[in-house]
Structure formats: structure tokens, C-alpha cells
mmCIF file of C-alpha atoms and ligand atoms in Angstrom:
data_model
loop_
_atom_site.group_PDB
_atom_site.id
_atom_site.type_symbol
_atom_site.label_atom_id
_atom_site.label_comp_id
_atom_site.label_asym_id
_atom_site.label_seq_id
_atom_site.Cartn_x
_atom_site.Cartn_y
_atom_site.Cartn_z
ATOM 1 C CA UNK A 1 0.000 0.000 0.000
ATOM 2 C CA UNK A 2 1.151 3.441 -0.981
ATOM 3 C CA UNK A 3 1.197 6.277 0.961
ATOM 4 C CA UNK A 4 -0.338 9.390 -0.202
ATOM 5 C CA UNK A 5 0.691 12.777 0.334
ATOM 6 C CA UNK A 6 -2.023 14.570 2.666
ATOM 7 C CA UNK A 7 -2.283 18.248 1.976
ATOM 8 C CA UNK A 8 -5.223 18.896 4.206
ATOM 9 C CA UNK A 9 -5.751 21.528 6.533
ATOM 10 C CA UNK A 10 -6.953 19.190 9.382
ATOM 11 C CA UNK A 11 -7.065 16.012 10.133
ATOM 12 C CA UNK A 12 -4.013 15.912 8.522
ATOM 13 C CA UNK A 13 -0.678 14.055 8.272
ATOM 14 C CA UNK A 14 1.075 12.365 11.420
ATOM 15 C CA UNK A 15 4.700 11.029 11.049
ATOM 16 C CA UNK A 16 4.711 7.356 9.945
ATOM 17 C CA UNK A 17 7.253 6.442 12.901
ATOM 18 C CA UNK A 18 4.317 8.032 15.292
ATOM 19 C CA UNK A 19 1.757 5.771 13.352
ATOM 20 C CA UNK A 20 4.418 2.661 13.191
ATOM 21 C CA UNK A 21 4.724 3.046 16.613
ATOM 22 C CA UNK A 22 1.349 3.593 18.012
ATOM 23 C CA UNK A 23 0.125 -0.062 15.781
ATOM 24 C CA UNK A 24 3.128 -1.799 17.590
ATOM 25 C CA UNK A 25 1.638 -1.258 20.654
ATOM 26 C CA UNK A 26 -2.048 -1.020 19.594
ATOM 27 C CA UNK A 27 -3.034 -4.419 21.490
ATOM 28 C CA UNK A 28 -0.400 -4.610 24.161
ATOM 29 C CA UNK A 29 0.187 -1.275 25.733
ATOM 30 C CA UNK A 30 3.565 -2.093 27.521
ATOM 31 C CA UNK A 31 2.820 -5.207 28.863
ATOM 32 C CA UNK A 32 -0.511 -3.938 30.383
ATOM 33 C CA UNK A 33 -2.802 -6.473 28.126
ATOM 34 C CA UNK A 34 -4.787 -4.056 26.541
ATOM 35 C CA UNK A 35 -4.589 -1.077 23.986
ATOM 36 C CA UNK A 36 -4.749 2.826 25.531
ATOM 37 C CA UNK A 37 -8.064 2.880 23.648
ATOM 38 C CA UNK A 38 -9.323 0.363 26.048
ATOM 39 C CA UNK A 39 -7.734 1.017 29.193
ATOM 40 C CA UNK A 40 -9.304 3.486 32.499
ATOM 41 C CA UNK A 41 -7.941 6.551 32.567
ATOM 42 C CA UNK A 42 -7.451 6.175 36.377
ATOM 43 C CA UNK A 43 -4.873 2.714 35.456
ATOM 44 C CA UNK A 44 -1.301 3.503 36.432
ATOM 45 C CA UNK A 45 -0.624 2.929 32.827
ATOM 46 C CA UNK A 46 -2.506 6.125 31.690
ATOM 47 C CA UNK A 47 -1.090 7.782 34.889
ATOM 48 C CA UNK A 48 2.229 7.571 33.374
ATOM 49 C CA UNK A 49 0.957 8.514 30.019
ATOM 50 C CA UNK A 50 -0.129 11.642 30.953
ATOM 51 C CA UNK A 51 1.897 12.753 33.166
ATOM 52 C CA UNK A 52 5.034 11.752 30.584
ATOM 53 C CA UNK A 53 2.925 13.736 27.789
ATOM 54 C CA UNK A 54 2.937 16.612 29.818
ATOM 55 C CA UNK A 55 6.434 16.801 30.362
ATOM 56 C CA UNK A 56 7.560 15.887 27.135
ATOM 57 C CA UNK A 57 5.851 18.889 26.039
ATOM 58 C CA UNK A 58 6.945 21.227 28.893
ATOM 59 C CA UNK A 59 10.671 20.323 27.059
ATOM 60 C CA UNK A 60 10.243 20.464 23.709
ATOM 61 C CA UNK A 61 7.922 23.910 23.974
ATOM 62 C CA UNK A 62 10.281 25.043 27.116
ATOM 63 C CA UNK A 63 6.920 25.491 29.190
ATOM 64 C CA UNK A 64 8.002 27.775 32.375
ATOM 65 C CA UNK A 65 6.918 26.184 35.228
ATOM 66 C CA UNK A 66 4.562 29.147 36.223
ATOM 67 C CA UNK A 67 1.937 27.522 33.341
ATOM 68 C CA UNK A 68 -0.247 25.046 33.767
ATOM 69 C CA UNK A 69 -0.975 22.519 30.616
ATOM 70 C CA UNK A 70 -4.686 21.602 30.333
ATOM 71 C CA UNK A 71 -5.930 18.661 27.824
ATOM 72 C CA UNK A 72 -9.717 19.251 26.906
ATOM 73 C CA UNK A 73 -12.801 17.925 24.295
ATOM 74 C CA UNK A 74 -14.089 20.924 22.449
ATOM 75 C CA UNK A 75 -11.341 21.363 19.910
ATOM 76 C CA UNK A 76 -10.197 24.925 19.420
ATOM 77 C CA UNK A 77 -13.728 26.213 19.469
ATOM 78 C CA UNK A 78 -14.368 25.626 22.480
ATOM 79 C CA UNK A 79 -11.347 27.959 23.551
ATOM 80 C CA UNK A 80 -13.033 30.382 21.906
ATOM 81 C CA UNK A 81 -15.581 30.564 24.684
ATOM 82 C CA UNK A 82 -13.478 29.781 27.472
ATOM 83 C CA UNK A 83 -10.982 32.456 26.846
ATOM 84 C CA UNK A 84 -13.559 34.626 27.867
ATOM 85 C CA UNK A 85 -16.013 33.123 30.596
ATOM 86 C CA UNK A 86 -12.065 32.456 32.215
ATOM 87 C CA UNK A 87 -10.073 35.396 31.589
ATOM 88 C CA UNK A 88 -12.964 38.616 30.563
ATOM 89 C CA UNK A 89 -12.442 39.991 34.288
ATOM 90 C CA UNK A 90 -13.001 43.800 32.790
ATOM 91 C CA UNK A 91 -15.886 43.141 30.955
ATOM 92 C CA UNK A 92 -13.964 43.681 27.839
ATOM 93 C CA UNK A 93 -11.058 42.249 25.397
ATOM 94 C CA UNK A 94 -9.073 43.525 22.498
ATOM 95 C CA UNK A 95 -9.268 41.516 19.196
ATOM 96 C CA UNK A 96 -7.235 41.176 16.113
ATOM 97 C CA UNK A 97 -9.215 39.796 13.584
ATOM 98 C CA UNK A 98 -7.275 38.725 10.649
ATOM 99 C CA UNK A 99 -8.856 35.568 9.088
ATOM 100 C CA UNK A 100 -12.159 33.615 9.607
ATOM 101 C CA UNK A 101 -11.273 31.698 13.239
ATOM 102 C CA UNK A 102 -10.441 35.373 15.127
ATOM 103 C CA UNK A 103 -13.620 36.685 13.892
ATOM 104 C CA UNK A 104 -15.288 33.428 15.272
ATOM 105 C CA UNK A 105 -13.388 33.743 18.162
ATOM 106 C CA UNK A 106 -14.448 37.125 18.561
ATOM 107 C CA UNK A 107 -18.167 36.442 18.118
ATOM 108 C CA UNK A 108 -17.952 33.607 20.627
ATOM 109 C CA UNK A 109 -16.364 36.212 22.867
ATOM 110 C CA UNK A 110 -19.283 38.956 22.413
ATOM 111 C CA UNK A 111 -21.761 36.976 23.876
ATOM 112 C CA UNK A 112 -19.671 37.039 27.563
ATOM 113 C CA UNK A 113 -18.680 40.779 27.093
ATOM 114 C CA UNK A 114 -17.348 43.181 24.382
ATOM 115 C CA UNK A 115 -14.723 42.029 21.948
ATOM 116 C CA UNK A 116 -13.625 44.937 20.810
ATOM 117 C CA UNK A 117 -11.771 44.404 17.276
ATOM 118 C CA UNK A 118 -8.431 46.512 17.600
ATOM 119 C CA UNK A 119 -7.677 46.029 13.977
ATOM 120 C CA UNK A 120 -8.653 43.922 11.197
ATOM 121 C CA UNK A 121 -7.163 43.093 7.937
ATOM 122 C CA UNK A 122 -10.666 42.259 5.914
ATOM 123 C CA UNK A 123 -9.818 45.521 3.700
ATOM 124 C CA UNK A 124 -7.342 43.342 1.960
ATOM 125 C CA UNK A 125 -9.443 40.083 2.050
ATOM 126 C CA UNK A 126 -7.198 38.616 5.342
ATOM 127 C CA UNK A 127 -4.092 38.830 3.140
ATOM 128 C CA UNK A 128 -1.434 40.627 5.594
ATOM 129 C CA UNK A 129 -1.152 41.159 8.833
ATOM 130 C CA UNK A 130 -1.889 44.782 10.514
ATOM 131 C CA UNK A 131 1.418 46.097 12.420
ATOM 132 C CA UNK A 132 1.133 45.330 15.697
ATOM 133 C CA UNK A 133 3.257 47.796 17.354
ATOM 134 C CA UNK A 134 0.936 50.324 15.367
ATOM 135 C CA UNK A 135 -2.426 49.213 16.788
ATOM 136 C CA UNK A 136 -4.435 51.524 19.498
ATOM 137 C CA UNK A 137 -5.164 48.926 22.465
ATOM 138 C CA UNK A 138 -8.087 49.495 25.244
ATOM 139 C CA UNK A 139 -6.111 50.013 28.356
ATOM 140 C CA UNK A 140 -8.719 48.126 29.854
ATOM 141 C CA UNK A 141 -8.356 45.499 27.677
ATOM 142 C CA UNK A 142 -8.563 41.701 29.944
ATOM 143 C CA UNK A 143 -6.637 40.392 27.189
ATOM 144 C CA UNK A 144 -5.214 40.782 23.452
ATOM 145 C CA UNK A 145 -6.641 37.854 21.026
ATOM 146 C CA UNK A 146 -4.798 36.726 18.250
ATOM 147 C CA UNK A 147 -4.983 33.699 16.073
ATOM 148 C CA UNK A 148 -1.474 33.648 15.014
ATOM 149 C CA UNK A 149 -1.289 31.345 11.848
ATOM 150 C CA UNK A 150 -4.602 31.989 9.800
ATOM 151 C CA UNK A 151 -5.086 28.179 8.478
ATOM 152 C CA UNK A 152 -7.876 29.636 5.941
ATOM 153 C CA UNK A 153 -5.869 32.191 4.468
ATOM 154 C CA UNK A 154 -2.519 31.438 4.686
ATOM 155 C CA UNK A 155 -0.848 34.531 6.854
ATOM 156 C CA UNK A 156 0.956 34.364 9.752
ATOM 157 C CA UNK A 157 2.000 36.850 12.365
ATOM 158 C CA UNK A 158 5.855 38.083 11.983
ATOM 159 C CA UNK A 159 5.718 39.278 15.583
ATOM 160 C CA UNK A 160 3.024 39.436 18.278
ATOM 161 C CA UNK A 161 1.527 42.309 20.018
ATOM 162 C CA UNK A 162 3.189 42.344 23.123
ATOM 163 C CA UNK A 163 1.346 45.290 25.709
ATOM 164 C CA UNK A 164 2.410 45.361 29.784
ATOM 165 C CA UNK A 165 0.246 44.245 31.921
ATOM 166 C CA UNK A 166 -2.383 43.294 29.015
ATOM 167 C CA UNK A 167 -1.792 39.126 28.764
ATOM 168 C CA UNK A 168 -1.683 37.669 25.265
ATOM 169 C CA UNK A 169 -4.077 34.920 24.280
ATOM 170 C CA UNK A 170 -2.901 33.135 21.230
ATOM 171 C CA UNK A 171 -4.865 30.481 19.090
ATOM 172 C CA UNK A 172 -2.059 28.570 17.538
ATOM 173 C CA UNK A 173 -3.980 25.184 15.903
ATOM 174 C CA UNK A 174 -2.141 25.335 12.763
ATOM 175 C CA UNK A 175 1.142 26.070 14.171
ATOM 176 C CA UNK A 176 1.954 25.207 17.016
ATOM 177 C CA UNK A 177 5.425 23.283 17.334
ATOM 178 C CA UNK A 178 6.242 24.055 13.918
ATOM 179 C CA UNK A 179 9.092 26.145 15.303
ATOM 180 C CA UNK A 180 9.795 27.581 19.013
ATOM 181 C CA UNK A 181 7.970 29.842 20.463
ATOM 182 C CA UNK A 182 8.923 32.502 23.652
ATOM 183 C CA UNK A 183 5.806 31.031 26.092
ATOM 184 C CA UNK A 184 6.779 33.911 28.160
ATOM 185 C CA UNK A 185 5.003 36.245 25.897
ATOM 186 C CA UNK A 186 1.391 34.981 26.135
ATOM 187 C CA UNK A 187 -1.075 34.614 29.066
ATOM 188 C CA UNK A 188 -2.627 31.641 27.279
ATOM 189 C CA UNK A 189 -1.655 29.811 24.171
ATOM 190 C CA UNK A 190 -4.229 27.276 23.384
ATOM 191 C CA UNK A 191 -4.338 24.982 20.144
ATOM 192 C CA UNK A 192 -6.686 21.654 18.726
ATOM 193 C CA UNK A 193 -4.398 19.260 18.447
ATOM 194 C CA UNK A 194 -5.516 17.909 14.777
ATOM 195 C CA UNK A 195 -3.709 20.184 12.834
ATOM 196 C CA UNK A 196 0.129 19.093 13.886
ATOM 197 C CA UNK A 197 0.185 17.579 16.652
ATOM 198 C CA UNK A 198 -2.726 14.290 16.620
ATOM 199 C CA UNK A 199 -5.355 12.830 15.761
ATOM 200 C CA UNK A 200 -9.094 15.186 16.300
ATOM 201 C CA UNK A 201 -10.627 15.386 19.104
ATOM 202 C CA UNK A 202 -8.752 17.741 21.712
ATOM 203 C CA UNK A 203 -7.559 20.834 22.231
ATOM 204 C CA UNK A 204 -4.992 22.151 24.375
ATOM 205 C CA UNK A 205 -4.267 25.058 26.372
ATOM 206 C CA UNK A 206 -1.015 26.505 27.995
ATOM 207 C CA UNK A 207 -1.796 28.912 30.741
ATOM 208 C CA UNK A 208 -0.005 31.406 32.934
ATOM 209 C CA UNK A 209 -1.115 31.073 36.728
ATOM 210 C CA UNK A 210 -1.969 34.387 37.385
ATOM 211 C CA UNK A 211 -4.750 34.178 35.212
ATOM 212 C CA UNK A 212 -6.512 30.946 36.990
ATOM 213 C CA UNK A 213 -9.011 31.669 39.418
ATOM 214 C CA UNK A 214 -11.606 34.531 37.736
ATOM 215 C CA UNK A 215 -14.181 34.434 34.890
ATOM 216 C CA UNK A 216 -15.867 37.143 33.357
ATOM 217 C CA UNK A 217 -17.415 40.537 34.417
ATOM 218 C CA UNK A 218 -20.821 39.703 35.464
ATOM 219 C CA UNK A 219 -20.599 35.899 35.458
ATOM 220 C CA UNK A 220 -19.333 34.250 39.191
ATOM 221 C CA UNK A 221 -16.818 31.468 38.918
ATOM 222 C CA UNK A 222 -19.096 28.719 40.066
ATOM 223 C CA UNK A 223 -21.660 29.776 37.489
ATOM 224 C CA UNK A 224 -19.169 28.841 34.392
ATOM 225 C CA UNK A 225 -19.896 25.387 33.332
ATOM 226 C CA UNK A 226 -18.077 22.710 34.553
ATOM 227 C CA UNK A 227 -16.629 21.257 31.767
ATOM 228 C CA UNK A 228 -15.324 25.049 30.388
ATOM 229 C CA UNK A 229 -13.914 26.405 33.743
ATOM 230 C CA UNK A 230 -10.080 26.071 33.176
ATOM 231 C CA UNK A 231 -9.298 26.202 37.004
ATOM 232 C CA UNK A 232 -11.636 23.420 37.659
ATOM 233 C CA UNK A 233 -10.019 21.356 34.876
ATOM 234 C CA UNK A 234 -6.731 22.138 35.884
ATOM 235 C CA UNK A 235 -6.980 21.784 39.170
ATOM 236 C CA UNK A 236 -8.228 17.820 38.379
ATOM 237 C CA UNK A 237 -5.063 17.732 36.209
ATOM 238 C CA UNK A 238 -7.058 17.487 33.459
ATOM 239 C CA UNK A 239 -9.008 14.440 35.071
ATOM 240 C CA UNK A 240 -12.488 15.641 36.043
ATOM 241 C CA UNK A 241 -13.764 13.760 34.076
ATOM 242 C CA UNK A 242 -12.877 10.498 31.340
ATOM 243 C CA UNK A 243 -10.153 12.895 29.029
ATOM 244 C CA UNK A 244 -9.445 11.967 25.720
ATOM 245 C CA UNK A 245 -7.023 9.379 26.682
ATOM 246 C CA UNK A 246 -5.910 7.968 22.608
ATOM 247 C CA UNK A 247 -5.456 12.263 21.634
ATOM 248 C CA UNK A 248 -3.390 12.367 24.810
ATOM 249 C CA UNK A 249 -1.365 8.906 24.063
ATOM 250 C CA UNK A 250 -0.708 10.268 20.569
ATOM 251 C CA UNK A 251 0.165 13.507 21.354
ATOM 252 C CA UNK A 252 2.900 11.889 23.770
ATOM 253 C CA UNK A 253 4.701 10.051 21.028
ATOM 254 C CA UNK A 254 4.634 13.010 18.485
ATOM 255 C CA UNK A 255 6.475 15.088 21.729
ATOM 256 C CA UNK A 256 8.913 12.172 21.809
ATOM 257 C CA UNK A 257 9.240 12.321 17.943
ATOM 258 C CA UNK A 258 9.826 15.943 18.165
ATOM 259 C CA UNK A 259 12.147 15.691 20.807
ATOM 260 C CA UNK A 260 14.292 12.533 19.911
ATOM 261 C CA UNK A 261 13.650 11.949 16.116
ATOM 262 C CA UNK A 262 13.557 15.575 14.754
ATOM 263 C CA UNK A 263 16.090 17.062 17.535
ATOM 264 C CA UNK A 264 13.777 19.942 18.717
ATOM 265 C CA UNK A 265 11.693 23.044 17.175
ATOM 266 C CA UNK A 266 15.101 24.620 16.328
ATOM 267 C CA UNK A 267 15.572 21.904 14.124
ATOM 268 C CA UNK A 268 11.696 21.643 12.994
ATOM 269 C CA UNK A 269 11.355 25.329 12.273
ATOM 270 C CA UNK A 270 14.745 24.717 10.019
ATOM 271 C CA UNK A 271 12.926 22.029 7.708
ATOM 272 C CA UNK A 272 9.594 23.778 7.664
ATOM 273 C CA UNK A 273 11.308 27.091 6.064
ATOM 274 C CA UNK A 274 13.089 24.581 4.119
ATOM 275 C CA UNK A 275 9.405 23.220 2.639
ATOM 276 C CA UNK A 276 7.911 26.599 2.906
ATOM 277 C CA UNK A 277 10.604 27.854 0.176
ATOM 278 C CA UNK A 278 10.505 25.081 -2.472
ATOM 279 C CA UNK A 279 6.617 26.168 -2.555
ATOM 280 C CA UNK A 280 6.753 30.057 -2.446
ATOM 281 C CA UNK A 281 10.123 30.084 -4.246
ATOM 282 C CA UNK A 282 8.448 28.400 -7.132
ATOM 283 C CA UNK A 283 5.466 30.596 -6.767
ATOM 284 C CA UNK A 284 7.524 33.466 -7.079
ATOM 285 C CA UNK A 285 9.491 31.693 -10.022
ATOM 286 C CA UNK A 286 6.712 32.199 -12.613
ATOM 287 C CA UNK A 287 3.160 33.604 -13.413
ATOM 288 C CA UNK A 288 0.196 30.923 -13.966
ATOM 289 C CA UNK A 289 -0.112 30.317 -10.027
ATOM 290 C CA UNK A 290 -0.392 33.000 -7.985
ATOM 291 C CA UNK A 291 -0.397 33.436 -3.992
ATOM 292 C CA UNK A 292 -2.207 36.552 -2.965
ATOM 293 C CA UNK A 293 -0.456 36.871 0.790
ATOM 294 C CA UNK A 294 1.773 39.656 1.113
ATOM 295 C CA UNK A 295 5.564 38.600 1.859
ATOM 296 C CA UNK A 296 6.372 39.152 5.140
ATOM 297 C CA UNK A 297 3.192 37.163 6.256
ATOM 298 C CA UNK A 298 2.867 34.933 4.130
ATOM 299 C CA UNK A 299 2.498 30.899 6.322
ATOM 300 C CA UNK A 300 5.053 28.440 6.337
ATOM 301 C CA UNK A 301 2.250 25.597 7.407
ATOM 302 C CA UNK A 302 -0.791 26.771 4.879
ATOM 303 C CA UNK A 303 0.301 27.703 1.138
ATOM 304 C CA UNK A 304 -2.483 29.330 -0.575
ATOM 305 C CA UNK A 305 -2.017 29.707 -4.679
ATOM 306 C CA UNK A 306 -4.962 29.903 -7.555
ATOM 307 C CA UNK A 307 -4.411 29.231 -11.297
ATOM 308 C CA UNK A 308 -5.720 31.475 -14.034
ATOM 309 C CA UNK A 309 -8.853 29.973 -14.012
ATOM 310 C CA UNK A 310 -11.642 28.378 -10.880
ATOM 311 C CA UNK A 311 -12.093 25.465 -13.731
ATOM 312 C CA UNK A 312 -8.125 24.717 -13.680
ATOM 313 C CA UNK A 313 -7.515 24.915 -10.334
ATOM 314 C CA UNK A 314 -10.716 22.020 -10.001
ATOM 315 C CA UNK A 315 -8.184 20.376 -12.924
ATOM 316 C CA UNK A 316 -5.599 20.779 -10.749
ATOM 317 C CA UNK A 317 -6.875 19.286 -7.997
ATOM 318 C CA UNK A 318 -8.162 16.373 -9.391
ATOM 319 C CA UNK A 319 -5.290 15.760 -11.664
ATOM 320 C CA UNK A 320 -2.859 16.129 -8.760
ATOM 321 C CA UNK A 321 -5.160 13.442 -6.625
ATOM 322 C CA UNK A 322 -4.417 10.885 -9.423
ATOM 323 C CA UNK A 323 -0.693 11.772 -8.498
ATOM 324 C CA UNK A 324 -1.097 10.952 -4.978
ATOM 325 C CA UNK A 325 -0.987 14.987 -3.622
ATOM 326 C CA UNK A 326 -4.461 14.878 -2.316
ATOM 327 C CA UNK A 327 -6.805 17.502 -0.820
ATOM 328 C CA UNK A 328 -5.110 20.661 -2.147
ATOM 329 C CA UNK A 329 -8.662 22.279 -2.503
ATOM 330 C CA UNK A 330 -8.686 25.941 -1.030
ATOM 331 C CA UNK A 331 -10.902 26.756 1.583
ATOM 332 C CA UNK A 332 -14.350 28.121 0.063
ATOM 333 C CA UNK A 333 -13.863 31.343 1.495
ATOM 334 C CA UNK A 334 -10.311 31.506 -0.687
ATOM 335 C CA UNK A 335 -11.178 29.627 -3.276
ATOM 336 C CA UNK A 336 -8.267 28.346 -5.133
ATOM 337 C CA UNK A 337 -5.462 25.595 -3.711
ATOM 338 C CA UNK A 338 -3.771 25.383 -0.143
ATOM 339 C CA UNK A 339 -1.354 23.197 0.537
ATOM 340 C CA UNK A 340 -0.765 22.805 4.081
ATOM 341 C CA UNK A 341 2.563 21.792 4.936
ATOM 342 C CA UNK A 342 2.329 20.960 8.310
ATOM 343 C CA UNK A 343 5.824 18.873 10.562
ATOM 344 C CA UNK A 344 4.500 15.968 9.399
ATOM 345 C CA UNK A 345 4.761 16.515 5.475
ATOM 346 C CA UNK A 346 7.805 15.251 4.276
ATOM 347 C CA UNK A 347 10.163 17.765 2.321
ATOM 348 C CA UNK A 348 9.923 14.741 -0.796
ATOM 349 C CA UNK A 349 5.810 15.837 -0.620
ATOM 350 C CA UNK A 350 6.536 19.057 -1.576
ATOM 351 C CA UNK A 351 9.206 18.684 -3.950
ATOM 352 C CA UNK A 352 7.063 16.289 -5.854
ATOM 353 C CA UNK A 353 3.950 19.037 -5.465
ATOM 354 C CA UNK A 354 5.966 21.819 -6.492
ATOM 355 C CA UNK A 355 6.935 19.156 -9.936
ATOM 356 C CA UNK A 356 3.258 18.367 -10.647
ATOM 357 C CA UNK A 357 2.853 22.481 -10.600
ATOM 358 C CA UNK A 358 5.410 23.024 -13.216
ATOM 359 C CA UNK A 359 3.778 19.866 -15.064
ATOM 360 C CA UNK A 360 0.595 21.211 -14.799
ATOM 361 C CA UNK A 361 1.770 24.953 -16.047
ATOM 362 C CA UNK A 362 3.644 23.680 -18.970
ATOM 363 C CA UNK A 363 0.551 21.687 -20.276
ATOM 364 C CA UNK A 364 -2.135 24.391 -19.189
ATOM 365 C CA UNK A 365 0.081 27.973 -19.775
HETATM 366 C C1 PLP B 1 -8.897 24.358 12.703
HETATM 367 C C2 PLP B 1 -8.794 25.589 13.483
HETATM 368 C C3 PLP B 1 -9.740 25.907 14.469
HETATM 369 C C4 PLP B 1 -10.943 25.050 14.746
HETATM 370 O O1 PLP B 1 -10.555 23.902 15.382
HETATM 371 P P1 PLP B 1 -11.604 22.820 15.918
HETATM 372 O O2 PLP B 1 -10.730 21.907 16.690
HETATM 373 O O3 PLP B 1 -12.243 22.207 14.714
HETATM 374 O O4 PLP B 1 -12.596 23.511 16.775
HETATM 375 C C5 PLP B 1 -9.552 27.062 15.186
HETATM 376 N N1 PLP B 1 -8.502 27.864 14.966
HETATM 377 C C6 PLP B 1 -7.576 27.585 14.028
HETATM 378 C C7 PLP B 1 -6.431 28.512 13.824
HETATM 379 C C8 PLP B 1 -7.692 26.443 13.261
HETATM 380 O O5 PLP B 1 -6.780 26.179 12.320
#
């Protein structure tokens, strides 16, 4: 059986050691009998899974130890209501809105309180990022939301606002461990995991300490649901109730992949720009395709690009499906093709994408 090369946004790929590994011990979960999907999440086995998983990524993302790690169902949706039932103490929240999940994330956060939007880049269709350091922020802000790598449109954030005393929430799905980040600078970082780190089903939030404890202007903290309150979930470790144990297993060997395979996000971040230039330096190489992002903003994990023509880039698509590059269908909002290029997608993925474009050109110019 051949592999294919998996250009979706989400679900996407996961590296074929991670797979290899997680079928070798599918029935017989280190000597225990049974496979994680079967076994109680109070066993010591899973007690060593998550605890290991936690720390595994406290190294690889160099977690301070003021920030607690939370594993919740939801997916990154959910974060976008419990940023704000958790952390909307003032009654209000700055957001940047620069691609479809920040505006959701925004809307989500309107019904607890206002979310102001402090800039937006839907003047240019999402396609740059507004300068941060240029932006007028509510002094009253309770936090600054970002989503920092816009999976829809293809931009990503060159550098984040950073405003004292104001914490920084961060939705990083489609980016997260793709290269390191300074934790320091956010309040919160949250993420789903499906993107490139594990299978769906979970999402996961990094948060400072500080920020545990409150919920939103109006709303008291025993009136949040249980099952959205981050202190309540954290202070269970993440066990109040049955967690997604196989999301959590997985995510715990792609940390150890990360960490012993691929050498560290240093390393990652050095073969993701290494993908993320075959594709734009062909891009910029000739005319037919076309990416619309401007430069300095332009995503090294989602590669948007359109052909002359909505009935080529449908050609495209399916032709390049026959070739084994499959689900390189923009997003309906773009339109067009997106290749997401996520850890996972292996720099020989790419090259061969980047040959059926210059096939496809040649026979379509
Ligand atoms: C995919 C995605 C989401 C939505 O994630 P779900 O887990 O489906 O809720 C939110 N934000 C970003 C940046 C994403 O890429």
C-alpha cells in the first residue's frame, strides 16, 4: 500500500514512525494487556501517560513552570468561549481579527462581554497582517486575542503584540510546534491538536497562573460550566472527568518524535522554512499560479495559490489526486489551492507538489 501525500488543513498528516509506533503497541500497551483505547484513565498505565505527555511537552515547547498545561474535548472552538467566561475579568477584550477563526473567536467572545476588534485586515481580504506595534489597544483590555497562523488564508504573524500588563491569548492550531515559540510572551496559548500535533478530538491550552481563578465581568466562577472552567479542569489535572485518553497517548509520542527523532523546534522550524521555500520560491518563479499573501506574512504551514482559471484549479486538484498529492482544494472562502505543509509533510511531498505544478503549467500555460 502506498502512501499518499495529505495536503489537508486538518485532520491531517502524522509522522509514519508516530503511526508505526502507536500499531506496535495497539493491542499490548507495555505489557498492560490491553490497547490505551481500552484502558481506564485512572490505570497507572494512563497515569504515566499523561503525566510523561505533559512533560515531554513542557521540554520540547520550554513550558516555564509558572503555566499550567490543560488537555480538553471541544477542539479549538471551544477555547473560543473559554478564553472569555475564564479570563474577561473587565468586561472587555481587544481583538485582532485577521482571518475567519479570530472573527469566530471574537463572536464567541461577544456573547460574555465586548470584543472589541483593535484592527482587522478584511480591507485586503485577510491577506497581511496589521502592524502590531501600530495598533491603538483598550487600556482596559482583559486580554489581546490573536490567532497567530490563519489556516484559511494562509498569513501568519511576523511578531506578536506584546502590551504590559495586558496578557496575550494566542490560538495557535495550525502552528503550534512548527518552530519555538517565547511562552513567556502569552497569558494563554491554546491549540486543537488535529492540525500538527494528533489525531481530532482535543484541544490544548497553555496557561499562565496568574490568570486561573476569575471568569468574566458579570458571570461568578461557580456559574461557568463545569466542563469550560479552566481552574476546575486544571486543578483535576485534566481528570475531572474520562479525558481523551488515545489524543493524549498520541500527542505523547509526536512530543517524543519531536524531541528525539527531529532534535527539537530549532531543528523543525529549520525544515519547515526549508518546505515553505521550495513552494513560495516556485510561486515566485513564474506567473500561472499566484499566492495573494503579502511577503512578510505569508504561512510556512498553509500555502495558498490559484491558477488562471476556478475550472483549472478544479483540474488541478483532481489531476494532482491521481498523483497521490491529495486535498489541495482551497478553503471556500479563498477559493483556489492550499497546501498545508504541516511537521509531518515530508520535504519529498513538496518537492514532488511543487513538480506536478510546473507539469501542470507547462501543459495548461
Ligand atoms: C482548525 C482551526 C480551528 C478550529 O478547530 P476545531 O478543533 O475544529 O474547533 C480554530 N482555529 C484555528 C487557527 C484552526 O486552524
Amino acid at each position: 500500500m502506498a502512501r499518499v501525500y495529505n495536503f489537508s488543513a486538518g485532520p491531517s498528516m502524522l509522522p509514519e514512525s508516530v503511526l508505526r509506533k502507536a500499531q506496535a503497541e495497539l493491542l499490548d500497551y507495555h505489557g498492560s494487556g490491553q490497547s490505551v483505547m481500552e484502558m481506564s484513565h485512572r490505570s497507572k498505565w494512563f497515569d504515566d501517560i499523561i503525566k510523561n505527555t505533559e512533560a515531554s511537552m513542557r521540554r520540547v515547547l520550554n513550558v516555564p513552570d509558572n503555566y499550567k498545561i490543560g488537555f480538553f474535548q471541544g477542539g479549538a472552538t471551544q477555547q473560543f468561549a473559554m478564553v472569555p467566561l475564564n479570563f474577561m475579568t473587565t468586561g472587555t477584550a481587544d481583538y485582532l481579527v485577521t482571518g475567519n477563526f479570530s472573527k469566530k473567536a471574537a463572536e464567541e467572545a461577544a456573547k460574555f462581554g465586548t470584543a472589541r476588534i483593535a484592527a482587522s485586515s478584511k480591507d485586503k481580504n485577510f491577506t497581511y497582517i496589521p502592524d502590531v506595534k501600530a495598533i491603538d489597544y483598550d487600556p482596559n483590555a482583559s486580554y489581546i486575542h490573536i490567532c497567530q497562523n490563519n489556516t484559511i488564508f494562509g498569513t501568519t504573524f511576523a511578531e506578536v503584540p506584546q502590551v504590559e500588563g495586558i496578557p496575550l491569548v494566542a490560538d495557535m492550531s495550525s502552528m503550534i510546534f512548527s518552530e519555538p515559540t517565547d511562552v513567556t510572551k502569552y497569558g494563554c496559548i491554546y491549540f486543537g491538536v488535529q492540525k500538527n500535533v494528533a489525531p481530532a478530538g482535543m484541544a490544548v491550552a497553555i496557561i499562565r497562573e496568574d490568570l486561573l481563578g476569575h471568569s468574566a465581568k458579570g458571570i461568578a466562577p461557580e456559574t461557568i460550566p463545569t466542563m469550560m472552567n479552566y481552574t476546575t479542569l486544571l486543578k483535576a489535572d485534566s481528570m475531572y472527568n474520562t479525558p481523551p485518553c488515545w489524543c493524549i497517548y498520541m500527542t505523547g509520542l509526536v512530543m517524543d518524535y519531536l524531541e528525539h527523532e527531529v532534535g527539537g523546534l530549532e531543528e523543525m522550524k529549520k525544515i519547515n522554512e526549508a518546505k515553505a521555500k521550495v513552494l513560495y520560491d516556485y510561486l515566485d518563479s513564474q506567473d500561472f499560479f499566484k499566492n495573494p499573501v503579502e511577503k512578510p506574512y505569508r504561512s510556512r504551514m498553509n500555502v495558498t495559490f490559484t491558477s488562471p482559471t476556478p475550472e483549472l484549479d478544479k483540474a488541478f486538484c483532481a489531476q494532482a489526486a491521481e498523483e497521490g498529492l491529495l486535498n489541495l482544494k482551497g478553503h471556500r472562502l479563498v477559493g483556489g489551492m492550499r497546501a498545508s505543509i504541516y511537521n509531518a509533510m515530508p520535504p519529498q511531498g513538496v518537492q514532488k507538489l511543487v513538480e506536478f505544478m510546473e507539469k501542470f503549467r507547462k501543459e495548461n500555460a
